[in-house]
């Protein structure tokens, strides 16, 4: 798919077929993830692609949406706030690094014809526990990965002029 077609095709998908995610698609997605920029190239992230059904059930016990349970795979992005670059004021840049690498995964998945949906509205301590993630690592975001069985409704965006101002 052409880049702008991928960007236009990406939507949050909240309904999945149970067809598995092809391994070659996962390999291409992994490469796209590995090419993501990060502050000082520290790459303070690591993904877990959970195919294991018992582990997926545990994740779905923490974030209980039925559509997450339908998906044949769940991607979790882990971040390490201790090692990431810190802003001059001392604030860890980890949310930015995570946002970029996760969106690489999301857009690569879209290019593969797969649906995704960013998920952050879960109890982080509980998610870390079910995934056996220990500090300084933490589960920053989750997404289902799979083929959509729903068509998302049309969505309103702010106008281009409102979000993108050119200063001459
Ligand atoms: C950082 C972030 C966190 C999100 N967390 C959730 C979530 O926990 N649950 C959910 O259903 N959608 C979540 N979303 C999806 C947004 O609701 C969605 O991106 C937004 O409504 C725009 O719709 P679209 O993705 O279809 O363009 C999240 C999106 C982002 C970027």
Tab-separated table of N, CA and C and ligand atoms in Angstrom:
chain	number	residue	atom	x	y	z
A	1	UNK	N	0.832	-1.204	0.000
A	1	UNK	CA	0.000	0.000	0.000
A	1	UNK	C	0.868	1.257	0.000
A	2	UNK	N	0.395	2.260	-0.695
A	2	UNK	CA	1.096	3.548	-0.718
A	2	UNK	C	0.920	4.227	0.664
A	3	UNK	N	1.953	4.988	1.094
A	3	UNK	CA	1.961	5.512	2.459
A	3	UNK	C	0.671	6.255	2.828
A	4	UNK	N	0.236	7.187	1.978
A	4	UNK	CA	-0.945	7.985	2.338
A	4	UNK	C	-2.222	7.137	2.335
A	5	UNK	N	-2.234	6.075	1.551
A	5	UNK	CA	-3.380	5.158	1.596
A	5	UNK	C	-3.410	4.410	2.939
A	6	UNK	N	-2.214	4.066	3.427
A	6	UNK	CA	-2.132	3.386	4.734
A	6	UNK	C	-2.651	4.319	5.822
A	7	UNK	N	-2.188	5.566	5.768
A	7	UNK	CA	-2.600	6.542	6.790
A	7	UNK	C	-4.118	6.728	6.760
A	8	UNK	N	-4.680	6.769	5.552
A	8	UNK	CA	-6.139	6.952	5.433
A	8	UNK	C	-6.896	5.699	5.854
A	9	UNK	N	-6.308	4.537	5.622
A	9	UNK	CA	-6.996	3.274	5.933
A	9	UNK	C	-7.000	2.974	7.431
A	10	UNK	N	-6.008	3.486	8.156
A	10	UNK	CA	-5.914	3.145	9.583
A	10	UNK	C	-7.080	3.699	10.387
A	11	UNK	N	-7.763	2.830	11.084
A	11	UNK	CA	-8.810	3.237	12.030
A	11	UNK	C	-8.717	2.306	13.236
A	12	UNK	N	-9.300	2.715	14.339
A	12	UNK	CA	-9.373	1.818	15.490
A	12	UNK	C	-10.431	0.763	15.206
A	13	UNK	N	-10.027	-0.492	15.220
A	13	UNK	CA	-10.918	-1.598	14.866
A	13	UNK	C	-11.374	-2.296	16.146
A	14	UNK	N	-12.678	-2.380	16.303
A	14	UNK	CA	-13.233	-2.981	17.518
A	14	UNK	C	-14.155	-4.140	17.160
A	15	UNK	N	-13.617	-5.087	16.390
A	15	UNK	CA	-14.323	-6.325	16.008
A	15	UNK	C	-13.404	-7.136	15.111
A	16	UNK	N	-13.156	-8.418	15.468
A	16	UNK	CA	-12.136	-9.208	14.765
A	16	UNK	C	-12.638	-10.593	14.377
A	17	UNK	N	-12.152	-11.060	13.204
A	17	UNK	CA	-12.285	-12.468	12.824
A	17	UNK	C	-11.241	-13.242	13.621
A	18	UNK	N	-11.422	-14.572	13.742
A	18	UNK	CA	-10.370	-15.285	14.484
A	18	UNK	C	-9.283	-15.877	13.584
A	19	UNK	N	-9.254	-15.483	12.301
A	19	UNK	CA	-8.180	-15.940	11.404
A	19	UNK	C	-6.831	-15.500	11.982
A	20	UNK	N	-5.837	-16.397	11.966
A	20	UNK	CA	-4.535	-16.022	12.546
A	20	UNK	C	-3.813	-14.948	11.735
A	21	UNK	N	-2.896	-14.274	12.397
A	21	UNK	CA	-2.039	-13.290	11.724
A	21	UNK	C	-0.893	-14.060	11.062
A	22	UNK	N	-0.698	-13.908	9.734
A	22	UNK	CA	0.377	-14.661	9.066
A	22	UNK	C	1.755	-14.306	9.630
A	23	UNK	N	2.602	-15.328	9.742
A	23	UNK	CA	3.941	-15.109	10.308
A	23	UNK	C	4.777	-14.148	9.486
A	24	UNK	N	4.627	-14.201	8.138
A	24	UNK	CA	5.446	-13.293	7.322
A	24	UNK	C	5.002	-11.840	7.537
A	25	UNK	N	3.714	-11.620	7.787
A	25	UNK	CA	3.241	-10.262	8.097
A	25	UNK	C	3.862	-9.804	9.415
A	26	UNK	N	3.905	-10.696	10.389
A	26	UNK	CA	4.510	-10.342	11.692
A	26	UNK	C	5.981	-9.972	11.523
A	27	UNK	N	6.668	-10.687	10.638
A	27	UNK	CA	8.100	-10.390	10.414
A	27	UNK	C	8.271	-8.994	9.828
A	28	UNK	N	7.410	-8.638	8.853
A	28	UNK	CA	7.527	-7.297	8.241
A	28	UNK	C	7.159	-6.218	9.260
A	29	UNK	N	6.157	-6.498	10.072
A	29	UNK	CA	5.768	-5.533	11.117
A	29	UNK	C	6.928	-5.359	12.103
A	30	UNK	N	7.579	-6.462	12.458
A	30	UNK	CA	8.716	-6.399	13.401
A	30	UNK	C	9.818	-5.511	12.830
A	31	UNK	N	10.057	-5.631	11.522
A	31	UNK	CA	11.108	-4.806	10.929
A	31	UNK	C	10.727	-3.325	10.975
A	32	UNK	N	9.457	-3.029	10.685
A	32	UNK	CA	8.987	-1.636	10.741
A	32	UNK	C	9.158	-1.071	12.151
A	33	UNK	N	8.877	-1.897	13.145
A	33	UNK	CA	9.033	-1.477	14.545
A	33	UNK	C	10.501	-1.191	14.843
A	34	UNK	N	11.373	-2.058	14.348
A	34	UNK	CA	12.802	-1.918	14.675
A	34	UNK	C	13.409	-0.675	14.022
A	35	UNK	N	12.719	-0.098	13.017
A	35	UNK	CA	13.240	1.096	12.336
A	35	UNK	C	12.751	2.399	12.968
A	36	UNK	N	11.952	2.315	14.019
A	36	UNK	CA	11.391	3.533	14.633
A	36	UNK	C	12.492	4.389	15.260
A	37	UNK	N	12.367	5.709	15.112
A	37	UNK	CA	13.331	6.569	15.807
A	37	UNK	C	13.014	6.622	17.299
A	38	UNK	N	14.040	6.940	18.083
A	38	UNK	CA	13.824	7.180	19.521
A	38	UNK	C	14.898	8.167	19.966
A	39	UNK	N	14.613	8.884	21.038
A	39	UNK	CA	15.559	9.914	21.486
A	39	UNK	C	16.921	9.276	21.788
A	40	UNK	N	17.957	9.843	21.185
A	40	UNK	CA	19.338	9.331	21.306
A	40	UNK	C	19.465	7.877	20.848
A	41	UNK	N	18.498	7.420	20.075
A	41	UNK	CA	18.487	6.041	19.552
A	41	UNK	C	18.589	5.003	20.671
A	42	UNK	N	18.051	5.343	21.833
A	42	UNK	CA	18.157	4.421	22.976
A	42	UNK	C	17.236	3.205	22.802
A	43	UNK	N	16.150	3.401	22.078
A	43	UNK	CA	15.197	2.290	21.827
A	43	UNK	C	14.750	1.627	23.146
A	44	UNK	N	14.153	2.448	24.030
A	44	UNK	CA	13.814	1.920	25.356
A	44	UNK	C	12.479	1.177	25.367
A	45	UNK	N	12.289	0.321	24.365
A	45	UNK	CA	10.999	-0.376	24.218
A	45	UNK	C	11.220	-1.803	23.771
A	46	UNK	N	10.193	-2.588	23.950
A	46	UNK	CA	10.229	-3.985	23.534
A	46	UNK	C	8.785	-4.452	23.393
A	47	UNK	N	8.497	-5.170	22.322
A	47	UNK	CA	7.122	-5.642	22.115
A	47	UNK	C	6.969	-7.095	22.551
A	48	UNK	N	5.790	-7.419	22.990
A	48	UNK	CA	5.384	-8.818	23.172
A	48	UNK	C	4.186	-9.034	22.265
A	49	UNK	N	4.286	-9.993	21.366
A	49	UNK	CA	3.152	-10.327	20.504
A	49	UNK	C	2.570	-11.611	21.066
A	50	UNK	N	1.436	-11.471	21.714
A	50	UNK	CA	0.885	-12.599	22.468
A	50	UNK	C	-0.098	-13.368	21.590
A	51	UNK	N	0.310	-14.588	21.207
A	51	UNK	CA	-0.576	-15.492	20.455
A	51	UNK	C	-1.184	-16.502	21.422
A	52	UNK	N	-0.469	-16.780	22.486
A	52	UNK	CA	-0.880	-17.770	23.496
A	52	UNK	C	-2.251	-17.412	24.079
A	53	UNK	N	-3.191	-18.365	23.979
A	53	UNK	CA	-4.573	-18.011	24.345
A	53	UNK	C	-4.742	-17.805	25.848
A	54	UNK	N	-3.997	-18.566	26.666
A	54	UNK	CA	-4.115	-18.387	28.127
A	54	UNK	C	-3.630	-16.985	28.516
A	55	UNK	N	-2.531	-16.573	27.913
A	55	UNK	CA	-1.987	-15.229	28.204
A	55	UNK	C	-2.930	-14.147	27.684
A	56	UNK	N	-3.534	-14.380	26.516
A	56	UNK	CA	-4.475	-13.387	25.976
A	56	UNK	C	-5.689	-13.250	26.899
A	57	UNK	N	-6.130	-14.385	27.439
A	57	UNK	CA	-7.274	-14.329	28.377
A	57	UNK	C	-6.923	-13.483	29.596
A	58	UNK	N	-5.692	-13.627	30.071
A	58	UNK	CA	-5.272	-12.833	31.246
A	58	UNK	C	-5.291	-11.335	30.920
A	59	UNK	N	-4.794	-10.990	29.721
A	59	UNK	CA	-4.803	-9.571	29.307
A	59	UNK	C	-6.247	-9.074	29.254
A	60	UNK	N	-7.125	-9.926	28.730
A	60	UNK	CA	-8.540	-9.537	28.595
A	60	UNK	C	-9.250	-9.474	29.942
A	61	UNK	N	-8.641	-10.060	30.963
A	61	UNK	CA	-9.168	-9.907	32.322
A	61	UNK	C	-8.845	-8.528	32.882
A	62	UNK	N	-7.830	-7.892	32.333
A	62	UNK	CA	-7.434	-6.550	32.797
A	62	UNK	C	-8.130	-5.481	31.952
A	63	UNK	N	-8.200	-5.692	30.643
A	63	UNK	CA	-8.955	-4.784	29.760
A	63	UNK	C	-10.041	-5.646	29.120
A	64	UNK	N	-11.271	-5.431	29.557
A	64	UNK	CA	-12.306	-6.446	29.351
A	64	UNK	C	-13.175	-6.265	28.103
A	65	UNK	N	-12.686	-5.568	27.093
A	65	UNK	CA	-13.503	-5.395	25.883
A	65	UNK	C	-13.650	-6.724	25.132
A	66	UNK	N	-14.879	-7.092	24.741
A	66	UNK	CA	-15.068	-8.372	24.029
A	66	UNK	C	-14.291	-8.432	22.710
A	67	UNK	N	-14.143	-7.294	22.031
A	67	UNK	CA	-13.418	-7.291	20.754
A	67	UNK	C	-11.937	-7.587	20.931
A	68	UNK	N	-11.374	-7.295	22.103
A	68	UNK	CA	-9.966	-7.646	22.335
A	68	UNK	C	-9.841	-9.167	22.442
A	69	UNK	N	-10.848	-9.765	23.077
A	69	UNK	CA	-10.846	-11.226	23.238
A	69	UNK	C	-11.013	-11.945	21.889
A	70	UNK	N	-11.646	-11.292	20.923
A	70	UNK	CA	-11.850	-11.906	19.595
A	70	UNK	C	-10.553	-12.001	18.796
A	71	UNK	N	-9.646	-11.062	19.038
A	71	UNK	CA	-8.449	-10.953	18.176
A	71	UNK	C	-7.524	-12.151	18.390
A	72	UNK	N	-6.912	-12.650	17.294
A	72	UNK	CA	-6.022	-13.814	17.424
A	72	UNK	C	-4.657	-13.477	18.006
A	73	UNK	N	-4.346	-12.183	18.084
A	73	UNK	CA	-3.047	-11.763	18.633
A	73	UNK	C	-3.226	-10.432	19.354
A	74	UNK	N	-2.420	-10.246	20.383
A	74	UNK	CA	-2.417	-8.971	21.105
A	74	UNK	C	-0.965	-8.510	21.204
A	75	UNK	N	-0.731	-7.273	20.763
A	75	UNK	CA	0.615	-6.697	20.882
A	75	UNK	C	0.657	-5.794	22.110
A	76	UNK	N	1.720	-5.937	22.870
A	76	UNK	CA	1.928	-5.093	24.050
A	76	UNK	C	3.272	-4.406	23.880
A	77	UNK	N	3.294	-3.103	24.070
A	77	UNK	CA	4.582	-2.408	23.996
A	77	UNK	C	5.041	-2.077	25.412
A	78	UNK	N	6.243	-2.551	25.713
A	78	UNK	CA	6.850	-2.299	27.019
A	78	UNK	C	7.838	-1.152	26.879
A	79	UNK	N	7.937	-0.338	27.909
A	79	UNK	CA	8.901	0.760	27.901
A	79	UNK	C	9.696	0.771	29.189
A	80	UNK	N	10.904	1.340	29.090
A	80	UNK	CA	11.778	1.443	30.255
A	80	UNK	C	12.101	2.921	30.482
A	81	UNK	N	11.413	3.513	31.459
A	81	UNK	CA	11.559	4.957	31.715
A	81	UNK	C	12.899	5.283	32.360
A	82	UNK	N	13.571	4.285	32.919
A	82	UNK	CA	14.878	4.556	33.564
A	82	UNK	C	15.964	4.833	32.538
A	83	UNK	N	15.933	4.078	31.428
A	83	UNK	CA	17.043	4.205	30.464
A	83	UNK	C	16.770	5.228	29.367
A	84	UNK	N	15.507	5.634	29.198
A	84	UNK	CA	15.195	6.550	28.088
A	84	UNK	C	15.870	7.900	28.310
A	85	UNK	N	15.968	8.666	27.214
A	85	UNK	CA	16.521	10.022	27.317
A	85	UNK	C	15.596	10.874	28.182
A	86	UNK	N	16.192	11.819	28.931
A	86	UNK	CA	15.387	12.714	29.780
A	86	UNK	C	15.457	14.122	29.185
A	87	UNK	N	14.322	14.800	29.217
A	87	UNK	CA	14.295	16.203	28.782
A	87	UNK	C	15.229	17.029	29.659
A	88	UNK	N	15.557	18.263	29.188
A	88	UNK	CA	16.487	19.094	29.949
A	88	UNK	C	15.957	19.363	31.351
A	89	UNK	N	14.602	19.348	31.498
A	89	UNK	CA	13.982	19.567	32.815
A	89	UNK	C	13.958	18.264	33.631
A	90	UNK	N	14.428	17.167	33.053
A	90	UNK	CA	14.501	15.898	33.778
A	90	UNK	C	13.388	14.921	33.478
A	91	UNK	N	12.384	15.378	32.701
A	91	UNK	CA	11.225	14.513	32.445
A	91	UNK	C	11.570	13.408	31.432
A	92	UNK	N	11.266	12.145	31.748
A	92	UNK	CA	11.562	11.059	30.797
A	92	UNK	C	10.747	11.210	29.512
A	93	UNK	N	11.403	10.963	28.386
A	93	UNK	CA	10.775	11.132	27.072
A	93	UNK	C	9.989	9.871	26.664
A	94	UNK	N	9.890	8.919	27.554
A	94	UNK	CA	9.349	7.599	27.200
A	94	UNK	C	7.980	7.635	26.507
A	95	UNK	N	7.023	8.505	26.925
A	95	UNK	CA	5.731	8.459	26.213
A	95	UNK	C	5.867	8.805	24.727
A	96	UNK	N	6.826	9.678	24.399
A	96	UNK	CA	7.032	10.043	22.990
A	96	UNK	C	7.624	8.856	22.234
A	97	UNK	N	8.681	8.266	22.798
A	97	UNK	CA	9.306	7.105	22.146
A	97	UNK	C	8.287	5.977	21.944
A	98	UNK	N	7.473	5.753	22.952
A	98	UNK	CA	6.467	4.674	22.870
A	98	UNK	C	5.428	5.012	21.798
A	99	UNK	N	4.995	6.273	21.771
A	99	UNK	CA	3.986	6.668	20.784
A	99	UNK	C	4.470	6.420	19.363
A	100	UNK	N	5.744	6.747	19.124
A	100	UNK	CA	6.285	6.572	17.769
A	100	UNK	C	6.377	5.095	17.414
A	101	UNK	N	6.955	4.309	18.291
A	101	UNK	CA	7.195	2.901	17.925
A	101	UNK	C	5.874	2.136	17.810
A	102	UNK	N	4.929	2.492	18.676
A	102	UNK	CA	3.624	1.830	18.603
A	102	UNK	C	2.920	2.190	17.291
A	103	UNK	N	3.049	3.446	16.879
A	103	UNK	CA	2.385	3.845	15.637
A	103	UNK	C	3.086	3.215	14.428
A	104	UNK	N	4.391	2.969	14.525
A	104	UNK	CA	5.040	2.183	13.458
A	104	UNK	C	4.355	0.820	13.347
A	105	UNK	N	4.127	0.194	14.491
A	105	UNK	CA	3.461	-1.121	14.457
A	105	UNK	C	2.063	-1.011	13.873
A	106	UNK	N	1.340	0.007	14.313
A	106	UNK	CA	-0.053	0.182	13.872
A	106	UNK	C	-0.119	0.415	12.357
A	107	UNK	N	0.752	1.279	11.848
A	107	UNK	CA	0.714	1.580	10.405
A	107	UNK	C	1.210	0.390	9.580
A	108	UNK	N	2.225	-0.313	10.077
A	108	UNK	CA	2.700	-1.513	9.363
A	108	UNK	C	1.591	-2.559	9.336
A	109	UNK	N	0.901	-2.725	10.454
A	109	UNK	CA	-0.212	-3.689	10.497
A	109	UNK	C	-1.295	-3.279	9.501
A	110	UNK	N	-1.580	-1.991	9.429
A	110	UNK	CA	-2.581	-1.502	8.471
A	110	UNK	C	-2.155	-1.846	7.043
A	111	UNK	N	-0.869	-1.643	6.743
A	111	UNK	CA	-0.350	-1.951	5.403
A	111	UNK	C	-0.488	-3.442	5.090
A	112	UNK	N	-0.508	-4.262	6.132
A	112	UNK	CA	-0.681	-5.715	5.955
A	112	UNK	C	-2.154	-6.112	5.893
A	113	UNK	N	-3.037	-5.116	5.979
A	113	UNK	CA	-4.475	-5.413	5.947
A	113	UNK	C	-5.034	-5.824	7.299
A	114	UNK	N	-4.244	-5.604	8.348
A	114	UNK	CA	-4.661	-5.999	9.699
A	114	UNK	C	-5.257	-4.823	10.455
A	115	UNK	N	-6.167	-5.116	11.341
A	115	UNK	CA	-6.755	-4.096	12.199
A	115	UNK	C	-5.995	-3.991	13.512
A	116	UNK	N	-6.076	-2.820	14.103
A	116	UNK	CA	-5.463	-2.556	15.412
A	116	UNK	C	-6.368	-1.594	16.168
A	117	UNK	N	-6.114	-1.438	17.444
A	117	UNK	CA	-6.751	-0.367	18.226
A	117	UNK	C	-5.852	-0.074	19.423
A	118	UNK	N	-5.300	1.100	19.441
A	118	UNK	CA	-4.528	1.517	20.625
A	118	UNK	C	-5.382	1.304	21.872
A	119	UNK	N	-4.785	0.737	22.902
A	119	UNK	CA	-5.467	0.617	24.203
A	119	UNK	C	-4.503	1.072	25.300
A	120	UNK	N	-4.941	2.068	26.062
A	120	UNK	CA	-4.160	2.528	27.224
A	120	UNK	C	-5.005	2.582	28.499
A	121	UNK	N	-6.328	2.451	28.358
A	121	UNK	CA	-7.218	2.664	29.506
A	121	UNK	C	-7.346	1.393	30.355
A	122	UNK	N	-6.225	0.965	30.887
A	122	UNK	CA	-6.229	-0.214	31.769
A	122	UNK	C	-5.382	0.084	32.996
A	123	UNK	N	-5.553	-0.768	33.999
A	123	UNK	CA	-4.770	-0.659	35.232
A	123	UNK	C	-3.359	-1.186	34.930
A	124	UNK	N	-2.398	-0.293	34.916
A	124	UNK	CA	-1.034	-0.656	34.477
A	124	UNK	C	-0.417	-1.703	35.411
A	125	UNK	N	-0.614	-1.533	36.711
A	125	UNK	CA	-0.024	-2.491	37.665
A	125	UNK	C	-0.582	-3.896	37.417
A	126	UNK	N	-1.899	-3.961	37.150
A	126	UNK	CA	-2.518	-5.278	36.889
A	126	UNK	C	-1.996	-5.863	35.578
A	127	UNK	N	-1.867	-5.010	34.553
A	127	UNK	CA	-1.373	-5.503	33.253
A	127	UNK	C	0.053	-6.021	33.399
A	128	UNK	N	0.893	-5.270	34.118
A	128	UNK	CA	2.278	-5.720	34.320
A	128	UNK	C	2.305	-7.062	35.052
A	129	UNK	N	1.395	-7.198	35.995
A	129	UNK	CA	1.373	-8.440	36.789
A	129	UNK	C	1.023	-9.645	35.912
A	130	UNK	N	-0.042	-9.521	35.107
A	130	UNK	CA	-0.445	-10.690	34.311
A	130	UNK	C	0.594	-11.023	33.235
A	131	UNK	N	1.366	-10.006	32.828
A	131	UNK	CA	2.385	-10.246	31.792
A	131	UNK	C	3.766	-10.546	32.389
A	132	UNK	N	3.838	-10.587	33.698
A	132	UNK	CA	5.123	-10.811	34.398
A	132	UNK	C	6.177	-9.766	34.025
A	133	UNK	N	5.743	-8.521	33.922
A	133	UNK	CA	6.669	-7.426	33.595
A	133	UNK	C	7.148	-6.798	34.907
A	134	UNK	N	8.467	-6.723	35.066
A	134	UNK	CA	9.031	-6.188	36.305
A	134	UNK	C	9.655	-4.811	36.048
A	135	UNK	N	9.630	-3.906	37.081
A	135	UNK	CA	10.279	-2.612	36.929
A	135	UNK	C	11.764	-2.806	36.578
A	136	UNK	N	12.367	-1.917	35.817
A	136	UNK	CA	11.847	-0.632	35.340
A	136	UNK	C	10.973	-0.747	34.090
A	137	UNK	N	10.668	-1.954	33.634
A	137	UNK	CA	9.809	-2.096	32.466
A	137	UNK	C	8.353	-1.964	32.859
A	138	UNK	N	7.538	-1.516	31.899
A	138	UNK	CA	6.112	-1.384	32.162
A	138	UNK	C	5.361	-1.466	30.833
A	139	UNK	N	4.114	-1.941	30.892
A	139	UNK	CA	3.281	-2.072	29.679
A	139	UNK	C	2.606	-0.736	29.405
A	140	UNK	N	3.061	-0.037	28.370
A	140	UNK	CA	2.561	1.308	28.067
A	140	UNK	C	1.309	1.308	27.199
A	141	UNK	N	1.180	0.332	26.331
A	141	UNK	CA	0.005	0.291	25.446
A	141	UNK	C	-0.162	-1.119	24.907
A	142	UNK	N	-1.375	-1.381	24.480
A	142	UNK	CA	-1.768	-2.706	23.993
A	142	UNK	C	-2.567	-2.489	22.720
A	143	UNK	N	-2.490	-3.434	21.793
A	143	UNK	CA	-3.426	-3.409	20.671
A	143	UNK	C	-3.770	-4.828	20.232
A	144	UNK	N	-5.024	-5.043	19.871
A	144	UNK	CA	-5.330	-6.295	19.182
A	144	UNK	C	-4.685	-6.255	17.804
A	145	UNK	N	-4.396	-7.424	17.276
A	145	UNK	CA	-3.887	-7.558	15.899
A	145	UNK	C	-4.704	-8.660	15.240
A	146	UNK	N	-5.355	-8.305	14.141
A	146	UNK	CA	-6.150	-9.335	13.465
A	146	UNK	C	-6.948	-8.720	12.330
A	147	UNK	N	-7.673	-9.567	11.640
A	147	UNK	CA	-8.469	-9.079	10.506
A	147	UNK	C	-9.814	-8.564	11.010
A	148	UNK	N	-10.176	-7.385	10.547
A	148	UNK	CA	-11.409	-6.731	11.006
A	148	UNK	C	-12.639	-7.500	10.543
A	149	UNK	N	-13.657	-7.566	11.397
A	149	UNK	CA	-14.965	-8.023	10.928
A	149	UNK	C	-16.018	-6.925	11.097
A	150	UNK	N	-15.526	-5.704	11.299
A	150	UNK	CA	-16.417	-4.533	11.372
A	150	UNK	C	-15.810	-3.412	10.537
A	151	UNK	N	-16.689	-2.523	10.134
A	151	UNK	CA	-16.267	-1.327	9.400
A	151	UNK	C	-16.476	-0.157	10.357
A	152	UNK	N	-15.402	0.552	10.759
A	152	UNK	CA	-15.638	1.644	11.708
A	152	UNK	C	-16.496	2.763	11.106
A	153	UNK	N	-17.283	3.414	11.968
A	153	UNK	CA	-18.102	4.548	11.514
A	153	UNK	C	-17.189	5.675	11.047
A	154	UNK	N	-17.757	6.504	10.186
A	154	UNK	CA	-17.020	7.694	9.751
A	154	UNK	C	-16.698	8.531	10.988
A	155	UNK	N	-15.549	9.172	10.980
A	155	UNK	CA	-15.165	9.923	12.179
A	155	UNK	C	-14.871	11.378	11.819
A	156	UNK	N	-15.217	12.260	12.741
A	156	UNK	CA	-14.953	13.689	12.553
A	156	UNK	C	-13.533	14.004	12.990
A	157	UNK	N	-12.847	14.835	12.250
A	157	UNK	CA	-11.543	15.348	12.682
A	157	UNK	C	-11.619	16.862	12.711
A	158	UNK	N	-10.750	17.478	13.483
A	158	UNK	CA	-10.609	18.922	13.398
A	158	UNK	C	-10.173	19.254	11.977
A	159	UNK	N	-10.406	20.472	11.559
A	159	UNK	CA	-10.003	20.833	10.200
A	159	UNK	C	-8.475	20.840	10.121
A	160	UNK	N	-7.981	20.618	8.921
A	160	UNK	CA	-6.527	20.633	8.702
A	160	UNK	C	-5.951	21.971	9.175
A	161	UNK	N	-6.668	23.061	8.867
A	161	UNK	CA	-6.163	24.394	9.240
A	161	UNK	C	-6.013	24.557	10.751
A	162	UNK	N	-6.846	23.840	11.503
A	162	UNK	CA	-6.801	23.977	12.956
A	162	UNK	C	-5.596	23.245	13.550
A	163	UNK	N	-5.221	22.135	12.938
A	163	UNK	CA	-4.151	21.325	13.542
A	163	UNK	C	-2.801	21.493	12.840
A	164	UNK	N	-2.774	22.235	11.751
A	164	UNK	CA	-1.543	22.327	10.955
A	164	UNK	C	-1.424	23.745	10.424
A	165	UNK	N	-0.642	24.559	11.131
A	165	UNK	CA	-0.529	25.972	10.755
A	165	UNK	C	0.870	26.230	10.218
A	166	UNK	N	0.915	26.829	9.056
A	166	UNK	CA	2.206	27.151	8.444
A	166	UNK	C	2.544	28.598	8.799
A	167	UNK	N	3.686	28.784	9.412
A	167	UNK	CA	4.132	30.132	9.798
A	167	UNK	C	5.147	30.607	8.770
A	168	UNK	N	4.763	31.654	8.041
A	168	UNK	CA	5.679	32.152	6.977
A	168	UNK	C	6.464	33.341	7.486
B	1	LIG	C1	-2.819	6.914	23.191
B	1	LIG	C2	-4.159	6.321	22.812
B	1	LIG	C3	-4.857	5.581	23.741
B	1	LIG	C4	-6.077	4.980	23.387
B	1	LIG	N1	-6.708	4.172	24.298
B	1	LIG	C5	-7.847	3.536	23.926
B	1	LIG	C6	-8.475	2.625	24.812
B	1	LIG	O1	-8.004	2.363	25.915
B	1	LIG	N2	-9.610	2.004	24.374
B	1	LIG	C7	-10.136	2.226	23.140
B	1	LIG	O2	-11.161	1.612	22.802
B	1	LIG	N3	-9.555	3.093	22.272
B	1	LIG	C8	-8.434	3.751	22.632
B	1	LIG	N4	-7.807	4.587	21.752
B	1	LIG	C9	-8.358	4.770	20.383
B	1	LIG	C10	-8.977	6.151	20.200
B	1	LIG	O3	-10.220	6.188	20.843
B	1	LIG	C11	-9.100	6.418	18.686
B	1	LIG	O4	-7.815	6.452	18.115
B	1	LIG	C12	-9.811	7.747	18.379
B	1	LIG	O5	-11.149	7.724	18.838
B	1	LIG	C13	-9.806	8.065	16.892
B	1	LIG	O6	-10.407	7.011	16.147
B	1	LIG	P1	-9.600	6.250	15.008
B	1	LIG	O7	-8.405	5.587	15.662
B	1	LIG	O8	-10.556	5.236	14.438
B	1	LIG	O9	-9.152	7.245	13.991
B	1	LIG	C14	-6.619	5.188	22.087
B	1	LIG	C15	-5.880	5.940	21.154
B	1	LIG	C16	-4.663	6.478	21.501
B	1	LIG	C17	-3.877	7.229	20.454
